[in-house]
PDB file of C-alpha atoms in Angstrom:
ATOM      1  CA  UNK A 327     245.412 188.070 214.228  1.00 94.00           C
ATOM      2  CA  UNK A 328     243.883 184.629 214.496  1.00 97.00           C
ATOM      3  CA  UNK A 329     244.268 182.839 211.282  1.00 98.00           C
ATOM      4  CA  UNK A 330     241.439 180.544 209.909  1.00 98.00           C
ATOM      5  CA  UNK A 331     242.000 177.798 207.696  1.00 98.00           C
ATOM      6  CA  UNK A 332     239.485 175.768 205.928  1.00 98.00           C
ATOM      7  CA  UNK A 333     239.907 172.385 203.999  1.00 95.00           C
ATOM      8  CA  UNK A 334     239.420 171.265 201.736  1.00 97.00           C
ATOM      9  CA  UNK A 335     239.433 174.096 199.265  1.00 98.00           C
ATOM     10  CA  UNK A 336     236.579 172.581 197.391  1.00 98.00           C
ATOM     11  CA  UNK A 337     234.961 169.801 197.372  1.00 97.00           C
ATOM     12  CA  UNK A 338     232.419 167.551 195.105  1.00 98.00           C
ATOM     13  CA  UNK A 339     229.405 165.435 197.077  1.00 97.00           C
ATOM     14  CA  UNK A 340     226.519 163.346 195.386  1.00 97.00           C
ATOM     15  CA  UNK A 341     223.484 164.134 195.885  1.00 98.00           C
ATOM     16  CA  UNK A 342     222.022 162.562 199.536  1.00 97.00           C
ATOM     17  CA  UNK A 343     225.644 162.291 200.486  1.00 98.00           C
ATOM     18  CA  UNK A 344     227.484 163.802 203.093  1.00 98.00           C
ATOM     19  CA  UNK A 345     229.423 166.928 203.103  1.00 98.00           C
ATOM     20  CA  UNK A 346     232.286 167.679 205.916  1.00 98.00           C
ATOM     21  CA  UNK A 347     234.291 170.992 205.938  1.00 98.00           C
ATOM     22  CA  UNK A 348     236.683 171.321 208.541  1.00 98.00           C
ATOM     23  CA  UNK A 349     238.209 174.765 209.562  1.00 98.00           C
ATOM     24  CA  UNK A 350     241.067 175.407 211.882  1.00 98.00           C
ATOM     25  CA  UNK A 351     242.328 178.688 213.894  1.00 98.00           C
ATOM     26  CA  UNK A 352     245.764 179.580 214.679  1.00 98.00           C
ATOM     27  CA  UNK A 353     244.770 179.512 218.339  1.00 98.00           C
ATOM     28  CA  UNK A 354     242.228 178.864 220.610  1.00 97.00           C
ATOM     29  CA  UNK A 355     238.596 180.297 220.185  1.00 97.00           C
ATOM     30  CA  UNK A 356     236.822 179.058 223.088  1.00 97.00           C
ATOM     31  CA  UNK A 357     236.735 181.529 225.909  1.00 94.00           C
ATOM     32  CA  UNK A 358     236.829 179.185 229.171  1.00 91.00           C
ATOM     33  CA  UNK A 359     234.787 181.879 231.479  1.00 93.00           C
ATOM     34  CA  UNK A 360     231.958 180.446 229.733  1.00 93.00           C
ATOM     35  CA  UNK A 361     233.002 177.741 227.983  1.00 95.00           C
ATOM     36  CA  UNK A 362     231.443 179.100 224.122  1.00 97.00           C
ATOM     37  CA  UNK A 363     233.061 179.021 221.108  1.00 98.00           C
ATOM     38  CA  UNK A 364     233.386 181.844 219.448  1.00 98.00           C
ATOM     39  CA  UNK A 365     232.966 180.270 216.057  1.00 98.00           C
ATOM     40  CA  UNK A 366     230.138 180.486 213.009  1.00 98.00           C
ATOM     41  CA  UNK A 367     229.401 179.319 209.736  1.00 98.00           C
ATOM     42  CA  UNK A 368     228.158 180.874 206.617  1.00 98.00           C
ATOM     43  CA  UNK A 369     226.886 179.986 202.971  1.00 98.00           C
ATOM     44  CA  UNK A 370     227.403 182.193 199.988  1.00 98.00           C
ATOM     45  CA  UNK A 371     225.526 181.096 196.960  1.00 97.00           C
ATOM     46  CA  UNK A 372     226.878 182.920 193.270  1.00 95.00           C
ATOM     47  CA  UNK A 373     225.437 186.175 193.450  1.00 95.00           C
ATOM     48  CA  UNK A 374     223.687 186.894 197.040  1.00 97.00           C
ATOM     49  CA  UNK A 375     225.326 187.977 200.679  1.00 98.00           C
ATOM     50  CA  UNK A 376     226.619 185.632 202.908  1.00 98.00           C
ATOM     51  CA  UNK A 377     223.957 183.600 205.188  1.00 98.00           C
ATOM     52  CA  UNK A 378     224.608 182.387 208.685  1.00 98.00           C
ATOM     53  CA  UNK A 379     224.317 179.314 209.259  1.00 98.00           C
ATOM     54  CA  UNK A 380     226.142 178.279 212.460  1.00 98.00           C
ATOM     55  CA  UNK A 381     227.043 180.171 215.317  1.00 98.00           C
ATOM     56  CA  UNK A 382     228.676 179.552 219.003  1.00 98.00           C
ATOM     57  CA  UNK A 383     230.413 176.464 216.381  1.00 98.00           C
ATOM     58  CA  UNK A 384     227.310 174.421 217.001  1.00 98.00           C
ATOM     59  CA  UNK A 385     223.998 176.656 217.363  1.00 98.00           C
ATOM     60  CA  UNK A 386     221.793 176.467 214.233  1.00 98.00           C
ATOM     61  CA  UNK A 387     220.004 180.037 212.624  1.00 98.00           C
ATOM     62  CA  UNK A 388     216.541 179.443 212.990  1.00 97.00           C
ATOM     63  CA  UNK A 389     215.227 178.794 209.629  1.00 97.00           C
ATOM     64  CA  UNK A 390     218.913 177.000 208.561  1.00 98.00           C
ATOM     65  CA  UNK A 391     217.545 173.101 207.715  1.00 97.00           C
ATOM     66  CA  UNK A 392     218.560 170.151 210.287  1.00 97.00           C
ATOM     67  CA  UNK A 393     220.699 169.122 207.845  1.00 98.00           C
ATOM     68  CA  UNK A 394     223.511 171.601 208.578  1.00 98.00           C
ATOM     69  CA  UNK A 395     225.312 170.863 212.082  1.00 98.00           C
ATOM     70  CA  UNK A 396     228.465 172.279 213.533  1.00 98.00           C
ATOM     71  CA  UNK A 397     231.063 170.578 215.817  1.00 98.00           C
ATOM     72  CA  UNK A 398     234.217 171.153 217.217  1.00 98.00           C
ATOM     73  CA  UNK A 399     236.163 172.772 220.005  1.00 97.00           C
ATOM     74  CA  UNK A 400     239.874 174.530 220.887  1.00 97.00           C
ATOM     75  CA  UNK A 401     240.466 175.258 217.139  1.00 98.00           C
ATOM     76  CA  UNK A 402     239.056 172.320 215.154  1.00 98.00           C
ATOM     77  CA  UNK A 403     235.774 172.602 213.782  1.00 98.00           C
ATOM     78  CA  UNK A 404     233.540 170.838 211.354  1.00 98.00           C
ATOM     79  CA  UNK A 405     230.362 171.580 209.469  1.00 98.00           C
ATOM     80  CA  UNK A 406     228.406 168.768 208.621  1.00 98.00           C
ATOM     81  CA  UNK A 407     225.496 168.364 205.572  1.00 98.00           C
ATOM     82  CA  UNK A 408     224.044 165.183 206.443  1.00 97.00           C
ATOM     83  CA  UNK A 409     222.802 164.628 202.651  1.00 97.00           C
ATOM     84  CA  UNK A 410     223.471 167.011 200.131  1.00 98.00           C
ATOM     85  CA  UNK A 411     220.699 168.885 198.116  1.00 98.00           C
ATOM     86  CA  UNK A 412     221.000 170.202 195.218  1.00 97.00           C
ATOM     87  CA  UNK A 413     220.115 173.864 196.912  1.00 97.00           C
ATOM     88  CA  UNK A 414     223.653 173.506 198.977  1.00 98.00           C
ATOM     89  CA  UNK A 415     225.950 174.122 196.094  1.00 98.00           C
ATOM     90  CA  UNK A 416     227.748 177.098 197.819  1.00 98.00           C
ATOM     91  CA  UNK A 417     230.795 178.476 199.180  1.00 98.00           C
ATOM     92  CA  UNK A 418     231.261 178.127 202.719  1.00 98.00           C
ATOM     93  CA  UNK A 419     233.113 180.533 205.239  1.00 98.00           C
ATOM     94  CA  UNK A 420     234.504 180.074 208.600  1.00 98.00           C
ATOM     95  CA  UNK A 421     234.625 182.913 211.188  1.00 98.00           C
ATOM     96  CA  UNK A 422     236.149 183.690 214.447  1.00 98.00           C
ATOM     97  CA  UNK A 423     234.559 186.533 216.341  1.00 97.00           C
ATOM     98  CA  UNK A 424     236.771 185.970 219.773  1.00 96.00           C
ATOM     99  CA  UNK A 425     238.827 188.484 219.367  1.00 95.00           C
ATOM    100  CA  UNK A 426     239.384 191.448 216.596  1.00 92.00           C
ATOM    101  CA  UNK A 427     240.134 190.975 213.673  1.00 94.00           C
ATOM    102  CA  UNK A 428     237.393 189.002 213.534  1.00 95.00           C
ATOM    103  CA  UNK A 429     238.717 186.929 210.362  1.00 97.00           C
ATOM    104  CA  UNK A 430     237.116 184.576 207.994  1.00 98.00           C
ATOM    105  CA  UNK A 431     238.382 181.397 206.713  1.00 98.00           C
ATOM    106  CA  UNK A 432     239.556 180.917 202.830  1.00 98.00           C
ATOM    107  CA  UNK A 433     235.792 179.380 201.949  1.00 98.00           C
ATOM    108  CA  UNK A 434     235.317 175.746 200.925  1.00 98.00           C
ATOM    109  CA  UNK A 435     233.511 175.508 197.273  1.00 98.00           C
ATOM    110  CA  UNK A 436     230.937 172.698 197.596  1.00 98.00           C
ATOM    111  CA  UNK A 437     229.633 171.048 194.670  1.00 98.00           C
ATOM    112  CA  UNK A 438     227.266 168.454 193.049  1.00 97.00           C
ATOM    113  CA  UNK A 439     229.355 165.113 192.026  1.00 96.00           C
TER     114      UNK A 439
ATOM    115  CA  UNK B  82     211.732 192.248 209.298  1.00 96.00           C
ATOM    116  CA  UNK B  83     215.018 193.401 209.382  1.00 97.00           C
ATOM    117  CA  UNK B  84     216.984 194.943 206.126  1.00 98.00           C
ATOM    118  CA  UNK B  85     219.904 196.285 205.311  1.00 98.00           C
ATOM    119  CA  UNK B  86     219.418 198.455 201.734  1.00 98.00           C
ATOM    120  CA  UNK B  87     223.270 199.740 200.466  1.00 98.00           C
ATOM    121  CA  UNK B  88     223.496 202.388 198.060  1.00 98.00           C
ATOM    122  CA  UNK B  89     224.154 201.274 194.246  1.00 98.00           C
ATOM    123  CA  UNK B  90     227.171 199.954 192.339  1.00 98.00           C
ATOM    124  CA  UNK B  91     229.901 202.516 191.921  1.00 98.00           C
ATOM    125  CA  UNK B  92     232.587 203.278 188.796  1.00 98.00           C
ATOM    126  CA  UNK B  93     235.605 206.023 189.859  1.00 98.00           C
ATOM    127  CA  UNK B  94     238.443 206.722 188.935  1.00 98.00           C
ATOM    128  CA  UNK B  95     242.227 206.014 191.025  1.00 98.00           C
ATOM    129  CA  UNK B  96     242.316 208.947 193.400  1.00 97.00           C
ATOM    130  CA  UNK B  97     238.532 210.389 193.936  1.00 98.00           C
ATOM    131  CA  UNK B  98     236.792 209.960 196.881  1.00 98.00           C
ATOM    132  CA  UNK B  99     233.336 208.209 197.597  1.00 98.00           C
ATOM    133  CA  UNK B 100     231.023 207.470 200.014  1.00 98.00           C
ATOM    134  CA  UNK B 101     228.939 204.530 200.253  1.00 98.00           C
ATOM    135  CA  UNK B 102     225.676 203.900 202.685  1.00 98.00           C
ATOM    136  CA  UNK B 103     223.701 201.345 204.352  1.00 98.00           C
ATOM    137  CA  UNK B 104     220.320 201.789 205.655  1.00 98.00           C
ATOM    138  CA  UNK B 105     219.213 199.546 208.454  1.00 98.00           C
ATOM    139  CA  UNK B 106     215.123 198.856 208.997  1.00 98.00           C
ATOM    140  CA  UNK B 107     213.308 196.837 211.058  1.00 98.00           C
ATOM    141  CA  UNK B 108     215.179 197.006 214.229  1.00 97.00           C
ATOM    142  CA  UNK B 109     217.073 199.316 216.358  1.00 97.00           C
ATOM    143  CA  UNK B 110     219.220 200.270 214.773  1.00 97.00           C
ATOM    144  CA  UNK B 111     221.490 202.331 217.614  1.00 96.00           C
ATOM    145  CA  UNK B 112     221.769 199.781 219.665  1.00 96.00           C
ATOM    146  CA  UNK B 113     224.188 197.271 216.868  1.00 96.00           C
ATOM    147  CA  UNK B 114     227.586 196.913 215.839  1.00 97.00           C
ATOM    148  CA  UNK B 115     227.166 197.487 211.848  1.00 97.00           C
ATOM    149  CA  UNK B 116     230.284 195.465 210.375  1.00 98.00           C
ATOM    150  CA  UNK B 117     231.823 196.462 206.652  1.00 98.00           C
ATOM    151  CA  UNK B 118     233.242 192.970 204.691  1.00 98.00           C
ATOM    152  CA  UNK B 119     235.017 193.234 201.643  1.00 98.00           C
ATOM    153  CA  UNK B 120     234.999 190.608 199.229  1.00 98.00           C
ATOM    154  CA  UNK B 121     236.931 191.120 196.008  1.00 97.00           C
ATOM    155  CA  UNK B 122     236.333 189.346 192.570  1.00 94.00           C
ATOM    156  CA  UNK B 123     236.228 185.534 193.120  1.00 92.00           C
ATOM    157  CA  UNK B 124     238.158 185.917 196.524  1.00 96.00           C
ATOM    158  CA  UNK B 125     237.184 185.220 199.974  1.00 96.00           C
ATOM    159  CA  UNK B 126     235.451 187.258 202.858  1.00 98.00           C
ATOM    160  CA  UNK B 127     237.595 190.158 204.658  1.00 97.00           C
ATOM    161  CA  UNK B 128     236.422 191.457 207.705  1.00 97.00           C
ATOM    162  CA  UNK B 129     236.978 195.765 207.609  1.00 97.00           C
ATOM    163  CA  UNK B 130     236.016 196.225 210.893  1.00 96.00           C
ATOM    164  CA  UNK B 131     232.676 197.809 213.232  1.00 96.00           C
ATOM    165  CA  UNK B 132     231.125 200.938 214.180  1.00 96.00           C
ATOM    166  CA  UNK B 133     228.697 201.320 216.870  1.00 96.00           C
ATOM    167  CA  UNK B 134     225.546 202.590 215.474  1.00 95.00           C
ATOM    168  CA  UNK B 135     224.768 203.907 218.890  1.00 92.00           C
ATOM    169  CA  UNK B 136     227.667 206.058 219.621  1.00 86.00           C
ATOM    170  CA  UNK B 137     230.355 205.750 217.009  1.00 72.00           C
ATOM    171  CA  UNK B 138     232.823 203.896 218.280  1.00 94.00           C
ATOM    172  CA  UNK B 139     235.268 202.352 215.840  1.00 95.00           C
ATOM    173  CA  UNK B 140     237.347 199.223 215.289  1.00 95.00           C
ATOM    174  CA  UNK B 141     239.177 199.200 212.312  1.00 95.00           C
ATOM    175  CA  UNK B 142     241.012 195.896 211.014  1.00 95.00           C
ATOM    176  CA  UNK B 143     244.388 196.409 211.059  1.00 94.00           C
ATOM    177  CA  UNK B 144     245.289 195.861 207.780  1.00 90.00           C
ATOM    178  CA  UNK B 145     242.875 198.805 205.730  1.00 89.00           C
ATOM    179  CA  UNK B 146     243.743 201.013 209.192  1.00 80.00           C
ATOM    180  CA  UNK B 147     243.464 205.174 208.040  1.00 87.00           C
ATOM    181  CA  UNK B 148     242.686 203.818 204.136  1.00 94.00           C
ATOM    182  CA  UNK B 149     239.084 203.620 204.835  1.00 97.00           C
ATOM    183  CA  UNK B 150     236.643 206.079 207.018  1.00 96.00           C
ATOM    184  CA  UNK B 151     233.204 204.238 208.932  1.00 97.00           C
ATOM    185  CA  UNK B 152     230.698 207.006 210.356  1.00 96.00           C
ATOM    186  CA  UNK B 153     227.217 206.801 211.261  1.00 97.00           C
ATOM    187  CA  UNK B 154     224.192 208.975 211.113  1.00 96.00           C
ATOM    188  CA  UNK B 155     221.512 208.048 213.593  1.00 96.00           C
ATOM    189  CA  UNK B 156     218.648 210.083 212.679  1.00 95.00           C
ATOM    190  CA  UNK B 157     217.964 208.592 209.781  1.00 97.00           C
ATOM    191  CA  UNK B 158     219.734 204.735 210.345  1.00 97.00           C
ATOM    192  CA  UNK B 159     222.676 204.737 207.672  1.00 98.00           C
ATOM    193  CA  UNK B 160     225.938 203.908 208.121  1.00 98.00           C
ATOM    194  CA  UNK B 161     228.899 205.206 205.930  1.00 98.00           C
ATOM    195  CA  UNK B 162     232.285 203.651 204.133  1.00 98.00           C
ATOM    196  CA  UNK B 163     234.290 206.452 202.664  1.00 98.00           C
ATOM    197  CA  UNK B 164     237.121 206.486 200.556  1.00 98.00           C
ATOM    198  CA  UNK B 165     239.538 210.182 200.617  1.00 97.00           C
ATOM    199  CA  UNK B 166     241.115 208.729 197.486  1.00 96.00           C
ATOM    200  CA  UNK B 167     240.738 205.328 195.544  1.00 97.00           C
ATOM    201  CA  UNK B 168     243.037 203.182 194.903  1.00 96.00           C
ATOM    202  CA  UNK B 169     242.593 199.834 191.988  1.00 97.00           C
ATOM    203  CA  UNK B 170     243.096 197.389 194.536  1.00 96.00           C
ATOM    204  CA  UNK B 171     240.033 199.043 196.407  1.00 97.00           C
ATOM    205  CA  UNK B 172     237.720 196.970 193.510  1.00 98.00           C
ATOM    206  CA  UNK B 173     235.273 194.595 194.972  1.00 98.00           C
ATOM    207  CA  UNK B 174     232.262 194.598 196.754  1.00 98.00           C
ATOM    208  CA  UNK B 175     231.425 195.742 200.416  1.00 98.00           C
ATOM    209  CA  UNK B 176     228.894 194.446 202.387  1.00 98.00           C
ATOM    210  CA  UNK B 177     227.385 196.010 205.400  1.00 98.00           C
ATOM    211  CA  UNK B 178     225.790 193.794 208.046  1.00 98.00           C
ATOM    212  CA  UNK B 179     224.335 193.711 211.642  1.00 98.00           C
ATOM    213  CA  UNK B 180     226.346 192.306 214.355  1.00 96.00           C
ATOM    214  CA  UNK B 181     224.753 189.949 216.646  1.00 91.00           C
ATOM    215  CA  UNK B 182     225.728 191.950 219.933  1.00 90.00           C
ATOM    216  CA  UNK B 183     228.851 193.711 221.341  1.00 87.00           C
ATOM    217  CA  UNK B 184     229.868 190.433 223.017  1.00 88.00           C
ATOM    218  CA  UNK B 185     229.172 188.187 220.013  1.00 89.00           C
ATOM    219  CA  UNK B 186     229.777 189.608 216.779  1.00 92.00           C
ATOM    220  CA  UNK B 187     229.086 186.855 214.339  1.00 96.00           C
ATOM    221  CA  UNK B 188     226.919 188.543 211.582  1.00 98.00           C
ATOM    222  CA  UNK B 189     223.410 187.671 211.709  1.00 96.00           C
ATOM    223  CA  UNK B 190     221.993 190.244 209.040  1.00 98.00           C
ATOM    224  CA  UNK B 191     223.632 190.822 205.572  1.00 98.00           C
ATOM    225  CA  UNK B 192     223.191 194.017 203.134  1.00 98.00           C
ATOM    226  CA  UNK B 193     222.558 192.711 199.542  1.00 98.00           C
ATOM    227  CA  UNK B 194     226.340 194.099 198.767  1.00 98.00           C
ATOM    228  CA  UNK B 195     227.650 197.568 196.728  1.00 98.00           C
ATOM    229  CA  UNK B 196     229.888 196.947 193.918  1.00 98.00           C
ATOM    230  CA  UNK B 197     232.847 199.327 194.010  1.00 98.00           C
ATOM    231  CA  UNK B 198     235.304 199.531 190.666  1.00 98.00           C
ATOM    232  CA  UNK B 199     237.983 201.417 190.355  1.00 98.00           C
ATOM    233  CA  UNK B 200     239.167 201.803 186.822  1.00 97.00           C
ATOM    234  CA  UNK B 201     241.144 204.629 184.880  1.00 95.00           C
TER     235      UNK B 201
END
């Protein structure tokens, strides 16, 4: 299994600030015959699903604010919030989907300073 | 619009069964993987594994392999999670959702989540 590791566990940003979460697999998501990685993001807020946020590491959901952006390749990625609202006080997951399990990260707990 | 509706919070007992659903809407719904995620209380995401909606076929994570049953019926869009006998550690709640497509299965669609507990 491919293991995903966020950091830092949680994490406290003012307001306008930015926000960085970095996850890390155990090996290699990025499939070379087309060069994607096979990598996406998600918020959880305190009571409500997951959201997607990020997928192919860098592809924003349509609706998800320009705010969010995703980076990385290999088995380093980063999600960026450019400056923090108030409405991104979440946890945020990780997930591979290259190859099955498709696992999740730990989650990163991001909150107001 | 598409939804994913799961059946209502559940209370059993260690060792009966149960089966919970997940009605998909708004799209169709034979031709996507639907994915089952556990989450248990204050813990992180676990991925259960995928049935196709469109023919059954199965991918179990390794880890809840023969503990836990997916099935699907298509004429009427639900897919199952069944339990032959609960087990404590089986507390937590288990989200359905809608893979993308067979060759990228990040979730894009999320059920709102059915809260199992399994308490003597």
């Amino acid at each position: 299994d491919i293991v995903m590791t966020q950091s830092p566990a949680s994490l406290a940003v003012s307001l306008g600030e930015r926000a960085t979460i970095n996850c890390k697999s155990s090996q290699s998501v990025l499939y070379s015959s087309n060069n994607k990685n096979y990598l996406a993001w998600y918020q959880q807020k305190p009571g409500q699903p997951p959201k997607l946020l990020i997928y192919w590491a860098s592809t924003r959901e349509s609706g998800v604010p320009d705010r969010f952006s995703g980076s990385g390749s290999g088995t380093d990625f980063t999600l960026t919030i450019s400056s923090l609202q108030a409405e991104d006080v979440a946890v945020y997951f990780c997930q591979q989907y290259h190859s099955t399990p498709d696992t999740f990260g730990q989650g990163t707990k991001l909150e107001i300073k | 619009e598409v939804q994913l509706v799961q059946s209502g919070a559940e209370v059993k007992k260690p060792g009966e069964s149960l089966k919970i659903s997940c009605e998909g809407s708004g799209f169709r719904f034979t031709n996507y993987w639907i994915v089952w995620v556990r989450q248990m209380p204050g813990k992180g995401l676990e991925w259960m594994g995928f049935i196709y909606a469109g023919g059954s076929d199965t991918k179990y994570s390794p880890s809840l392999q023969g503990q836990v049953t997916f099935s699907v019926d298509k004429s009427i869009s639900t897919a199952y999670l069944q339990w032959r006998s609960l087990k404590a550690s089986d507390s937590a709640m288990y989200y359905c959702a809608r893979a993308f497509d067979t060759s990228a299965t990040y979730i894009d669609y999320w059920g709102q989540g059915t809260l199992v507990t399994v308490s003597s």
